[in-house]
Amino acid sequence: MRAIIILTFNFLILNVNGQEVDADGVTEEVQKLIKLCSFCTCSEIPEIDGTHLVFNILCSELDRIQNVADLDKIQWPENPNGLKISAAFEGLGLNTLGRLPPNAQVETLRFSNNAIKTYWPDPFSDVPNLKRLSFSQNELMEITPDLFTNIEHLEELDLSYNKLTDFNSLDFKFLRNLKRLNLQSNLIKKMPIEVLSPMILLEDLDLSKNGIYDLLLQKTESEPFKVVKRLSLSGNRIRSVTKESFPLNNSIELLDLSNNVIEIIEENAFLTCVNLRELNLGQNNITFTFALPPSLQIAILKINTLYHWPTFPDGITYIDLSYNRLSDMYNENQVEFENLEILNIGGNQIKDINIEKKLPKLYSLDISYNLIKDIPKCLSSQILPKLEELRLDGNPIEDVYFKNILSLKNLYLNDMHKLVTVKDKAFSNVIGRGDETMNERNCFYLYMSNCGSLSEIQDGAFDATSLCMIDISKNNLTRLSKDLLDWRALTEGADLQYNPWECSCPLQWMLDDLLPTLYKSNSRLLTELRCGSPRGYEGLRLVHWYNWTEPAMCSDMMMRAGPHGTYILQPSTDSGPKFNYMIIILVACISVALLIAVALFVYLVRNRRRHRVRQAALKRKRQTASDIKNSNGLQKEKFGAFNKA
Ligand SMILES: *[C@@H]1O[C@H](CO)[C@@H](O)[C@H](O)[C@H]1NC(C)=O
Ligand SMILES: *[C@@H]1O[C@H](CO)[C@@H](O)[C@H](O)[C@H]1NC(C)=O
Ligand SMILES: *[C@@H]1O[C@H](CO)[C@@H](O)[C@H](O)[C@H]1NC(C)=O
Ligand SMILES: *[C@@H]1O[C@H](CO)[C@@H](O)[C@H](O)[C@H]1NC(C)=O
């Protein structure tokens, strides 16, 4: 009885206090609703494409929404302008998704980064105009058809970073208008082909980072892959690509199969991909070549074990064959590289680069980390008229010399461990390539860093050419001539750091000419610009001499070692007086010492004389005493004789 009274009492209080109650029938109309805009950030912002405004609602972990366990209690905000609504509920710890209240304006919903595992049936059936939906980074293990009821206009679905393993053939049956599906980073082992068949407009399919091991897309009857344009299967466990892998005359334009374990590719496997423009097979175990479709423009085959060049179609513009086992260049009689713009064959075992047929459009050539001993003759503007970027790093080149005229913007010669001396005229044939339309100066950027043995660059190395920037850091250089370059013309500075510079008079020009310019425009290039010798200067930064009026490297009076191996540097202006002061102190010390010495001497001399006088006096005394004694004896004898008598 008492309990009932208390309960009723409580009930009354709650009722009086307002909308806390969401109990039976009576209080339904005062049920507490979560007004989104009182907790979350609401704003009207331009849509990504900038054409119109959207009403943006952002609820993140920073917003302290209570009782948000399922979102059926939210209240959509007033939307007086009737804008499309984009709402995000991110990082709120949601684990169940409730049924959202009706709203026909909602176009985008994102539930990224929650813990959603389950959902009520038909959660979106009252937001019928949904176009974009994301469940990225949740705990979904399976999907059922009732997740997507009544959202037939959905175009974009992101289910990445969940725990999906398998699908039923009807799971996506409502998604007939879907264009983009992201299933990246789930636990899918088999390609869900039948499942995708309702999506007759699908263009983008991302299945990367799953555990898919076979690639048999042709066998499907409904052939959803007839329309897919971009397919990513990167980071799976695919071992082979066969003639059955892709449907006939498919629409795939971009195919990413990188990061798998592909060893076998059947000769004609890709010829069904008649629209293929970009193929990425990087980081697999491909050893033998295979046919490439005529439509191909971009071929990425890096990090494999290819020994030979595949036959590229005429339209190819981009080839990346870096880090394979090539030992020769391509056969010029078999291929046409009229359209080739970028060629990367770094990290192979090629000894000779001999190209005789012009590559009219090539602007980037990477032949780094091969076995090239000399700068190849074919590197000339005649054969490579459009070249802008050339990478020769890491080759065993002992002597840099460009035999033919070559126009460039960037030249890379890093990591050349056999290079000891760069001789006169080495770069005389390299001409910078300025932008003619912009009226730019013709100069080039030279990167020649990390060549551990490089200890000399002869004065005439850059005769008749001009640089915009030079990076000769991390070499073994001790000296550099002022006449090497027009240092003041380097628009992007000079990186001379990490070299054991010998800080003596021949390098004084660096302080006079280079330091002030670098200090003002590229001071980061001074951080590790240090002396390597002579001994007293080791490790000292050149920037310490900035602002000195006297030639610091030509006189070592300016510097003395301080405590703990550091250096105490005194600006030249007040070092003079301090120097004089030192002398005065020294003179004073010597004078005092002298005075003390003189005093001591005088004292000693005096002491000696006194001693001698005292000695003499003593002697005399003793003499008198003995005289007396003697005379006494005589007297005694006298007395004795006298007594006897
Ligand atoms: C594929 O295209 C070729 C040429 O365009 C055509 O001859 C062939 O019949 C097509 N095959 C299919 C299965 O559509
Ligand atoms: C791929 O090739 C590398 C080196 O050739 C080898 O170590 C690796 O085991 C191969 N991977 C597979 C899955 O066969
Ligand atoms: C760098 O130069 C010094 C002499 O200046 C030489 O003793 C040393 O061996 C050189 N280091 C390398 C890696 O060649
Ligand atoms: C160099 O001198 C200028 C003005 O003379 C002064 O502003 C600047 O701080 C000085 N820099 C250094 C590193 O002493």
XYZ file of C-alpha atoms and ligand atoms in Angstrom:
701
model
C 0.000 0.000 0.000
C 2.731 2.387 1.005
C 4.790 1.452 -2.004
C 1.940 2.253 -4.349
C 1.485 5.657 -2.769
C 5.174 6.463 -3.161
C 5.112 5.328 -6.757
C 2.110 7.459 -7.546
C 3.736 10.376 -5.804
C 6.880 9.981 -7.835
C 4.857 9.698 -10.972
C 3.061 12.934 -10.157
C 6.318 14.779 -9.454
C 7.819 13.591 -12.689
C 4.705 14.610 -14.525
C 4.748 18.033 -12.945
C 8.434 18.483 -13.672
C 7.789 18.076 -17.311
C 8.675 15.854 -20.176
C 10.864 13.299 -18.381
C 8.192 10.669 -18.704
C 7.806 8.643 -21.802
C 5.631 5.996 -20.220
C 2.274 4.632 -21.256
C -0.408 6.311 -23.327
C -1.128 9.293 -21.141
C 2.191 11.104 -21.649
C 2.994 10.109 -25.200
C 2.492 13.572 -26.627
C 5.071 15.052 -24.235
C 7.620 12.337 -25.060
C 11.079 13.854 -24.927
C 12.597 14.399 -28.331
C 16.233 15.203 -28.965
C 16.339 18.521 -30.730
C 19.393 18.004 -32.904
C 20.359 21.608 -33.265
C 20.513 22.131 -29.481
C 23.283 19.543 -29.223
C 24.940 19.373 -32.600
C 26.359 21.886 -35.034
C 23.816 23.035 -37.567
C 24.703 25.273 -40.448
C 23.805 26.081 -43.987
C 26.836 25.383 -46.138
C 27.502 25.106 -49.855
C 27.355 21.604 -51.303
C 30.709 20.110 -52.340
C 30.158 21.051 -55.955
C 29.386 24.599 -54.790
C 26.131 24.878 -56.709
C 23.630 25.052 -53.876
C 23.310 25.239 -50.100
C 22.637 22.261 -47.859
C 21.482 22.136 -44.267
C 24.391 20.498 -42.502
C 23.993 18.767 -39.112
C 27.134 17.514 -37.450
C 26.909 15.477 -34.239
C 30.287 14.242 -33.073
C 31.775 12.878 -29.878
C 32.195 16.439 -28.649
C 28.463 16.940 -28.464
C 27.025 15.473 -25.297
C 23.856 13.906 -26.538
C 22.113 11.797 -23.916
C 19.896 8.809 -24.693
C 21.003 8.672 -28.231
C 21.174 4.876 -28.135
C 18.916 4.658 -31.108
C 18.167 7.636 -33.214
C 14.394 7.264 -33.333
C 13.981 9.991 -30.734
C 15.734 12.683 -32.650
C 13.785 15.606 -33.936
C 14.776 16.964 -37.313
C 15.354 20.725 -37.143
C 13.187 23.386 -38.647
C 14.276 23.849 -42.191
C 12.448 26.980 -43.304
C 14.287 27.233 -46.616
C 13.520 23.643 -47.523
C 17.190 22.821 -48.086
C 18.470 19.303 -48.582
C 19.743 17.892 -45.307
C 23.105 16.299 -44.720
C 23.515 14.758 -41.258
C 26.470 13.079 -39.611
C 26.414 11.136 -36.334
C 30.069 10.358 -35.854
C 31.921 8.775 -32.967
C 28.893 8.712 -30.656
C 29.301 5.100 -29.608
C 26.025 4.051 -31.240
C 25.625 0.314 -31.360
C 22.073 -0.038 -32.574
C 20.458 1.982 -35.275
C 16.838 2.919 -34.692
C 14.266 3.954 -37.195
C 14.748 7.549 -38.167
C 11.772 9.936 -37.997
C 10.253 11.010 -41.308
C 11.958 13.589 -43.435
C 11.886 13.878 -47.182
C 14.752 16.407 -47.354
C 17.468 14.140 -45.971
C 19.929 13.288 -48.719
C 23.093 12.339 -46.862
C 23.542 10.318 -43.677
C 26.836 9.360 -42.142
C 27.265 7.073 -39.135
C 31.029 6.727 -39.383
C 33.126 5.626 -36.460
C 30.460 4.167 -34.157
C 29.973 0.602 -32.988
C 26.847 -0.227 -34.950
C 26.263 -3.951 -34.998
C 22.503 -4.212 -35.364
C 19.628 -2.129 -36.631
C 15.882 -2.038 -36.385
C 14.075 -3.172 -39.521
C 13.624 -0.546 -42.217
C 15.585 2.204 -40.437
C 15.491 4.530 -43.437
C 12.052 3.832 -44.796
C 10.877 7.313 -43.777
C 13.786 9.166 -45.366
C 12.965 8.109 -48.913
C 15.222 10.542 -50.749
C 18.488 9.382 -49.269
C 21.318 9.487 -51.814
C 24.448 8.953 -49.759
C 24.846 6.638 -46.787
C 27.965 5.745 -44.837
C 28.555 3.103 -42.186
C 32.325 3.330 -42.401
C 34.145 2.051 -39.291
C 31.425 0.148 -37.477
C 30.924 -3.422 -36.362
C 28.493 -4.674 -38.994
C 28.865 -8.402 -39.563
C 25.975 -8.910 -41.899
C 23.513 -7.021 -44.021
C 19.872 -7.859 -44.621
C 17.587 -6.483 -47.357
C 15.492 -4.559 -44.800
C 18.404 -2.212 -44.106
C 17.719 -0.564 -47.444
C 13.944 -0.602 -47.757
C 12.433 2.426 -49.417
C 15.734 4.127 -50.298
C 15.791 3.197 -53.938
C 17.457 6.468 -54.897
C 20.609 5.667 -52.984
C 23.657 6.379 -55.167
C 26.539 6.027 -52.767
C 27.002 3.393 -50.064
C 30.066 3.160 -47.866
C 30.422 -0.022 -45.823
C 34.198 0.139 -45.463
C 35.980 -0.915 -42.266
C 33.317 -3.258 -40.937
C 33.359 -6.988 -40.332
C 31.335 -8.204 -43.288
C 32.253 -11.663 -44.481
C 29.467 -12.884 -46.667
C 26.334 -11.722 -48.448
C 23.009 -13.168 -49.461
C 21.984 -12.731 -53.037
C 19.046 -10.511 -52.050
C 20.861 -8.215 -49.641
C 21.144 -5.306 -52.055
C 18.047 -6.000 -54.083
C 16.611 -2.502 -53.529
C 19.702 -0.629 -54.594
C 19.040 -0.379 -58.297
C 20.423 3.146 -58.583
C 23.629 2.656 -56.682
C 26.683 4.093 -58.441
C 29.412 3.778 -55.851
C 29.914 0.940 -53.406
C 32.792 0.839 -50.960
C 33.474 -2.488 -49.257
C 37.112 -1.793 -48.467
C 38.698 -3.368 -45.371
C 36.135 -6.024 -44.490
C 36.612 -9.765 -44.198
C 35.207 -10.770 -47.575
C 36.751 -13.932 -49.008
C 34.667 -14.418 -52.123
C 33.709 -11.841 -54.650
C 29.987 -11.120 -54.031
C 29.038 -11.181 -57.718
C 25.383 -12.282 -57.669
C 24.805 -9.939 -54.797
C 25.814 -6.996 -56.925
C 23.639 -7.914 -59.864
C 20.716 -5.620 -58.950
C 23.076 -2.640 -59.179
C 22.766 -2.126 -62.868
C 24.277 1.368 -62.740
C 27.265 0.587 -60.537
C 30.375 2.466 -61.681
C 32.764 2.332 -58.738
C 33.440 -0.769 -56.742
C 36.085 -0.840 -54.047
C 36.849 -4.300 -52.687
C 40.384 -3.525 -51.593
C 41.927 -4.906 -48.394
C 39.753 -7.976 -48.015
C 40.704 -11.628 -48.268
C 39.506 -12.331 -51.800
C 41.519 -15.112 -53.408
C 39.873 -15.767 -56.719
C 38.929 -13.536 -59.555
C 36.198 -15.136 -61.638
C 33.860 -12.423 -62.767
C 32.926 -13.847 -66.130
C 30.918 -16.756 -64.825
C 28.178 -14.634 -63.400
C 24.967 -14.703 -65.406
C 23.658 -11.286 -64.594
C 27.023 -9.735 -65.389
C 26.999 -6.716 -63.129
C 30.535 -6.006 -64.228
C 29.380 -4.933 -67.623
C 28.909 -1.455 -66.224
C 31.565 -1.101 -63.530
C 34.173 1.433 -64.614
C 36.511 1.513 -61.655
C 37.328 -1.659 -59.798
C 39.809 -1.918 -56.953
C 40.925 -5.299 -55.697
C 44.153 -4.040 -54.201
C 45.438 -5.747 -51.066
C 43.706 -9.110 -51.442
C 45.056 -12.637 -51.849
C 44.551 -13.113 -55.596
C 47.048 -15.555 -57.135
C 46.171 -15.623 -60.806
C 44.373 -13.761 -63.563
C 42.837 -15.887 -66.317
C 40.713 -15.496 -69.416
C 37.661 -16.086 -67.231
C 38.553 -13.341 -64.809
C 36.624 -10.563 -66.552
C 33.378 -10.586 -68.523
C 33.609 -10.103 -72.281
C 33.580 -6.500 -73.511
C 33.378 -5.153 -69.969
C 33.400 -1.458 -69.107
C 36.317 -1.446 -66.702
C 38.487 1.604 -67.289
C 40.544 1.545 -64.134
C 41.626 -1.731 -62.597
C 43.710 -1.917 -59.439
C 45.143 -5.349 -58.655
C 48.185 -4.085 -56.769
C 49.396 -5.680 -53.578
C 48.161 -9.198 -54.242
C 50.205 -12.358 -54.748
C 49.626 -12.735 -58.481
C 52.138 -15.050 -60.108
C 50.270 -16.233 -63.179
C 48.604 -14.051 -65.750
C 47.279 -15.838 -68.802
C 48.476 -14.320 -72.044
C 45.050 -12.939 -73.039
C 43.629 -12.391 -69.587
C 43.205 -8.625 -69.961
C 42.055 -8.556 -73.566
C 38.419 -8.785 -72.494
C 38.895 -5.386 -70.872
C 38.420 -3.460 -74.077
C 37.976 -0.155 -72.270
C 40.868 -0.444 -69.865
C 42.872 2.777 -69.538
C 44.739 2.261 -66.292
C 46.064 -1.024 -64.961
C 47.884 -1.316 -61.650
C 49.639 -4.622 -61.010
C 52.285 -3.228 -58.675
C 53.638 -5.362 -55.827
C 52.800 -8.829 -57.057
C 54.947 -11.761 -58.092
C 54.622 -11.481 -61.870
C 57.518 -12.993 -63.799
C 56.218 -13.523 -67.327
C 54.788 -10.950 -69.659
C 51.238 -10.986 -71.041
C 49.215 -9.071 -73.603
C 47.908 -5.621 -72.803
C 44.676 -4.247 -74.275
C 45.108 -1.624 -77.037
C 43.182 0.965 -75.030
C 45.711 1.006 -72.203
C 47.345 4.340 -71.334
C 48.733 3.844 -67.835
C 50.587 0.681 -66.839
C 51.925 0.275 -63.311
C 53.963 -2.906 -62.979
C 56.415 -1.864 -60.295
C 57.830 -4.249 -57.692
C 57.426 -7.564 -59.522
C 59.908 -10.021 -60.956
C 59.598 -9.275 -64.676
C 62.666 -10.074 -66.788
C 61.300 -8.708 -70.045
C 59.342 -5.747 -71.274
C 55.671 -6.418 -72.012
C 54.507 -5.172 -75.404
C 52.865 -1.860 -74.720
C 50.155 -0.469 -77.006
C 50.821 2.685 -79.031
C 48.650 4.888 -76.875
C 50.640 4.255 -73.717
C 51.530 7.438 -71.844
C 52.785 6.180 -68.478
C 54.952 3.134 -67.753
C 56.189 2.184 -64.313
C 58.378 -0.914 -64.461
C 60.553 0.071 -61.514
C 62.007 -2.586 -59.241
C 61.814 -5.570 -61.566
C 64.575 -7.678 -63.093
C 65.020 -5.975 -66.443
C 68.530 -6.074 -67.869
C 67.875 -4.444 -71.241
C 65.996 -1.597 -72.775
C 62.892 -2.234 -74.886
C 63.136 -3.410 -78.454
C 62.688 -0.309 -80.563
C 61.492 -2.284 -83.567
C 58.543 -3.703 -81.698
C 57.051 -0.744 -79.871
C 55.933 2.741 -80.665
C 56.331 5.227 -77.829
C 54.979 8.251 -79.667
C 52.747 9.114 -76.706
C 54.928 8.104 -73.813
C 55.219 10.871 -71.238
C 56.564 9.142 -68.143
C 58.937 6.196 -68.071
C 60.167 4.749 -64.796
C 62.568 1.824 -64.972
C 64.497 2.567 -61.788
C 65.637 -0.325 -59.623
C 66.446 -2.785 -62.413
C 69.714 -4.221 -63.686
C 70.172 -2.285 -66.874
C 73.755 -1.500 -67.908
C 73.181 0.356 -71.145
C 70.478 2.828 -71.930
C 70.492 3.087 -75.679
C 67.570 4.802 -77.310
C 67.793 5.748 -80.955
C 64.184 6.477 -81.809
C 62.958 9.816 -80.627
C 60.509 9.872 -77.699
C 58.692 13.043 -78.676
C 56.499 13.455 -75.590
C 58.623 12.020 -72.808
C 59.017 14.544 -70.005
C 60.047 12.344 -67.096
C 62.654 9.606 -67.257
C 63.728 7.606 -64.220
C 66.682 5.281 -64.749
C 67.937 5.427 -61.161
C 69.399 2.464 -59.268
C 70.513 0.476 -62.288
C 74.021 -0.542 -63.341
C 74.797 2.413 -65.568
C 78.481 3.404 -65.519
C 78.467 6.403 -67.866
C 75.961 9.095 -68.599
C 74.204 7.542 -71.628
C 74.788 9.172 -74.990
C 71.097 9.074 -75.848
C 70.313 11.615 -73.143
C 70.099 14.435 -75.607
C 67.527 16.975 -76.655
C 67.504 15.433 -80.101
C 66.082 12.163 -78.806
C 64.270 13.529 -75.762
C 63.087 16.958 -76.886
C 60.483 17.401 -74.120
C 62.441 15.997 -71.184
C 62.067 17.965 -67.958
C 62.976 15.538 -65.234
C 65.840 13.043 -65.276
C 66.726 10.685 -62.443
C 70.077 8.962 -62.498
C 70.492 8.392 -58.760
C 72.237 5.369 -57.329
C 74.095 4.285 -60.460
C 77.790 3.322 -60.334
C 78.823 6.392 -62.331
C 82.438 7.419 -61.748
C 82.594 10.301 -64.127
C 79.745 12.709 -64.732
C 79.851 14.097 -68.209
C 76.896 14.923 -70.427
C 78.126 14.316 -73.922
C 75.212 15.881 -75.753
C 73.120 18.958 -75.315
C 70.201 18.203 -73.014
C 67.543 20.570 -71.786
C 66.100 19.887 -68.317
C 64.268 21.324 -65.344
C 65.321 18.842 -62.684
C 68.371 16.616 -62.623
C 68.814 13.996 -59.892
C 72.216 12.455 -59.245
C 71.910 11.420 -55.598
C 73.442 8.332 -53.980
C 76.327 7.980 -56.424
C 78.788 6.137 -54.268
C 81.479 5.755 -56.925
C 81.648 9.447 -57.697
C 84.806 11.098 -56.312
C 85.391 14.102 -58.542
C 83.092 16.143 -60.719
C 85.362 17.389 -63.451
C 85.458 20.548 -65.514
C 82.697 20.788 -68.114
C 80.705 17.950 -66.515
C 77.437 19.874 -66.858
C 78.360 22.228 -69.643
C 75.923 20.567 -72.026
C 72.971 20.692 -69.678
C 70.696 23.619 -70.354
C 67.951 24.731 -68.052
C 64.399 24.672 -69.276
C 62.446 27.739 -68.312
C 58.809 28.151 -69.110
C 58.851 30.101 -72.374
C 55.317 31.379 -71.918
C 56.176 32.715 -68.457
C 59.406 34.255 -69.709
C 61.385 32.294 -67.146
C 65.127 32.106 -66.959
C 66.704 28.968 -68.399
C 68.144 27.257 -65.371
C 67.885 23.801 -63.845
C 67.678 22.271 -60.366
C 70.526 19.928 -59.539
C 70.272 17.344 -56.771
C 73.621 15.684 -56.097
C 73.349 14.647 -52.472
C 74.496 11.679 -50.422
C 77.489 10.808 -52.595
C 79.755 9.668 -49.765
C 83.016 9.808 -51.716
C 82.450 13.026 -53.596
C 85.239 15.287 -52.415
C 85.904 17.610 -55.313
C 83.920 19.674 -57.761
C 86.270 21.335 -60.190
C 85.889 25.032 -60.877
C 84.696 24.596 -64.442
C 82.056 21.917 -63.806
C 79.204 24.306 -64.572
C 80.856 26.378 -67.261
C 78.347 27.722 -69.753
C 75.275 26.568 -67.874
C 73.108 28.034 -65.167
C 71.412 26.610 -62.117
C 68.308 27.680 -60.211
C 69.224 25.554 -57.215
C 71.995 23.204 -56.190
C 71.813 20.499 -53.548
C 75.229 19.058 -52.805
C 74.490 18.155 -49.186
C 75.729 14.971 -47.496
C 78.860 14.624 -49.590
C 82.533 14.609 -48.598
C 83.332 18.121 -49.796
C 85.879 20.234 -47.965
C 86.369 23.036 -50.455
C 84.383 24.765 -53.122
C 85.408 27.495 -55.459
C 83.637 30.792 -55.501
C 83.916 30.737 -59.279
C 82.005 27.461 -59.589
C 78.674 29.221 -59.978
C 76.976 32.539 -59.991
C 75.875 31.991 -56.407
C 73.692 35.046 -56.232
C 71.677 33.848 -59.240
C 70.444 30.711 -57.460
C 66.814 31.621 -56.949
C 66.140 28.645 -54.694
C 69.414 28.656 -52.802
C 72.228 26.187 -52.313
C 72.113 23.255 -49.939
C 75.686 22.659 -48.775
C 74.846 21.054 -45.447
C 76.414 17.923 -43.977
C 79.788 18.338 -45.660
C 83.099 18.461 -43.762
C 83.956 22.000 -44.910
C 87.472 23.167 -44.194
C 86.944 26.530 -42.555
C 90.000 28.416 -43.645
C 90.728 31.406 -45.827
C 89.781 29.828 -49.206
C 86.216 29.392 -47.938
C 85.872 32.951 -46.650
C 83.771 33.805 -49.738
C 80.993 31.613 -48.373
C 80.628 33.960 -45.422
C 80.831 37.023 -47.610
C 78.738 36.043 -50.622
C 76.585 33.073 -49.786
C 75.691 33.403 -46.133
C 73.889 36.755 -46.309
C 71.698 35.613 -49.225
C 70.845 32.268 -47.653
C 70.234 33.891 -44.301
C 67.570 36.109 -45.770
C 65.843 33.730 -48.168
C 66.579 30.094 -47.223
C 67.765 30.090 -43.627
C 66.802 26.433 -43.189
C 69.794 25.641 -45.421
C 72.108 26.979 -42.710
C 71.063 24.659 -39.897
C 73.617 21.987 -40.671
C 76.176 24.014 -42.551
C 79.199 23.323 -40.374
C 82.979 23.181 -40.427
C 84.641 19.780 -40.529
C 88.145 21.137 -39.991
C 90.537 22.549 -38.822
C 90.438 20.871 -35.483
C 89.428 23.777 -33.331
C 86.486 24.605 -35.622
C 85.010 21.122 -36.020
C 81.217 21.137 -35.848
C 81.002 24.911 -35.691
C 78.099 26.344 -37.678
C 79.038 28.834 -40.323
C 76.058 30.968 -39.417
C 77.897 32.004 -36.246
C 80.032 34.228 -38.403
C 77.052 35.967 -39.900
C 77.375 39.762 -39.522
C 81.112 39.680 -38.875
C 82.865 42.619 -40.385
C 86.291 41.035 -40.442
C 87.232 37.952 -42.511
C 86.639 35.374 -39.780
C 88.070 32.384 -41.584
C 91.279 34.181 -42.393
C 92.157 35.111 -38.793
C 91.786 32.880 -35.808
C 92.349 35.606 -33.236
C 88.578 36.107 -33.209
C 87.828 32.858 -31.633
C 88.937 30.903 -28.638
C 87.748 27.700 -27.106
C 85.316 28.097 -24.242
C 84.423 25.667 -21.475
C 82.896 22.264 -22.298
C 84.160 22.328 -25.849
C 81.760 25.100 -26.841
C 82.901 28.224 -28.498
C 82.745 31.687 -27.156
C 82.522 34.028 -30.047
C 82.920 37.714 -29.664
C 81.620 40.082 -32.269
C 84.537 41.919 -33.787
C 83.404 45.332 -32.554
C 84.034 44.788 -28.859
C 86.759 42.182 -29.076
C 89.414 44.964 -29.279
C 88.860 46.551 -25.870
C 88.568 43.154 -24.244
C 91.853 42.169 -25.781
C 93.617 45.280 -24.335
C 92.080 44.663 -20.970
C 93.598 41.201 -20.957
C 97.048 42.662 -21.607
C 96.656 45.157 -18.793
C 95.750 42.386 -16.421
C 98.693 40.346 -17.621
C 101.116 43.258 -17.225
C 99.743 43.960 -13.750
C 100.225 40.341 -12.773
C 103.784 40.279 -13.996
C 104.588 43.537 -12.155
C 103.187 42.222 -8.915
C 105.164 39.013 -9.317
C 108.322 40.993 -9.993
C 107.767 43.197 -6.943
C 107.323 40.163 -4.748
C 110.480 38.645 -6.182
C 112.497 41.803 -5.520
C 111.153 42.062 -1.987
C 112.059 38.474 -1.362
C 115.556 39.036 -2.713
C 116.159 42.073 -0.596
C 114.879 40.260 2.444
C 117.118 37.289 1.756
C 120.194 39.410 1.191
C 119.596 41.342 4.384
C 118.956 38.246 6.326
C 122.199 36.790 5.078
C 124.214 39.794 6.112
C 122.673 39.837 9.585
C 123.379 36.164 9.895
C 126.972 36.676 8.926
C 127.363 39.525 11.487
C 125.845 37.373 14.173
C 128.108 34.509 13.260
C 131.130 36.757 13.445
C 130.038 38.095 16.836
C 129.551 34.602 18.143
C 132.993 33.591 16.935
C 134.551 36.533 18.623
C 132.772 35.720 21.868
C 133.933 32.166 21.734
C 137.485 33.332 21.047
C 137.534 35.598 24.083
C 136.107 32.864 26.243
C 138.829 30.424 25.236
C 141.458 33.097 25.699
C 140.248 33.645 29.211
C 140.196 29.918 29.817
C 143.740 29.602 28.587
C 144.981 32.409 30.724
C 143.154 30.841 33.730
C 145.021 27.594 33.080
C 148.271 29.399 33.038
C 147.283 31.066 36.222
C 146.380 27.720 37.777
C 149.673 26.284 36.748
C 151.300 29.332 38.123
C 149.360 28.928 41.329
C 150.067 25.199 41.429
C 153.759 25.751 41.007
C 153.535 28.483 43.457
C 151.759 26.204 45.959
C 154.292 23.477 45.359
C 157.014 25.860 45.944
C 32.592 -7.583 -78.031
O 32.958 -6.563 -78.970
C 33.315 -7.065 -80.242
C 33.812 -5.921 -81.072
O 33.347 -4.709 -80.625
C 32.121 -7.772 -80.852
O 32.493 -8.316 -82.093
C 31.677 -8.895 -79.928
O 30.517 -9.499 -80.437
C 31.385 -8.347 -78.541
N 31.109 -9.448 -77.658
C 30.148 -9.424 -76.744
C 29.976 -10.646 -75.928
O 29.432 -8.431 -76.575
C 56.715 -13.607 -54.045
O 58.070 -13.524 -54.411
C 58.935 -13.268 -53.334
C 60.307 -13.078 -53.884
O 60.453 -13.597 -55.133
C 58.858 -14.420 -52.349
O 59.684 -14.164 -51.255
C 57.442 -14.567 -51.883
O 57.341 -15.718 -51.062
C 56.515 -14.722 -53.058
N 55.166 -14.724 -52.556
C 54.319 -15.690 -52.833
C 53.011 -15.578 -52.155
O 54.554 -16.587 -53.583
C 86.354 11.795 -47.282
O 87.503 12.587 -47.431
C 88.552 12.285 -46.529
C 89.703 13.219 -46.799
O 89.256 14.490 -47.010
C 88.992 10.862 -46.689
O 89.957 10.533 -45.721
C 87.794 9.939 -46.522
O 88.178 8.617 -46.770
C 86.697 10.351 -47.484
N 85.532 9.526 -47.233
C 85.024 8.748 -48.162
C 83.852 7.957 -47.750
O 85.507 8.657 -49.261
C 72.821 40.877 -37.993
O 72.688 42.285 -37.962
C 71.374 42.744 -38.055
C 71.397 44.259 -38.087
O 72.669 44.726 -38.214
C 70.576 42.219 -36.862
O 69.232 42.642 -36.965
C 70.632 40.715 -36.850
O 69.968 40.223 -35.685
C 72.050 40.238 -36.854
N 72.068 38.814 -36.967
C 72.836 38.003 -36.217
C 72.736 36.564 -36.463
O 73.614 38.424 -35.392
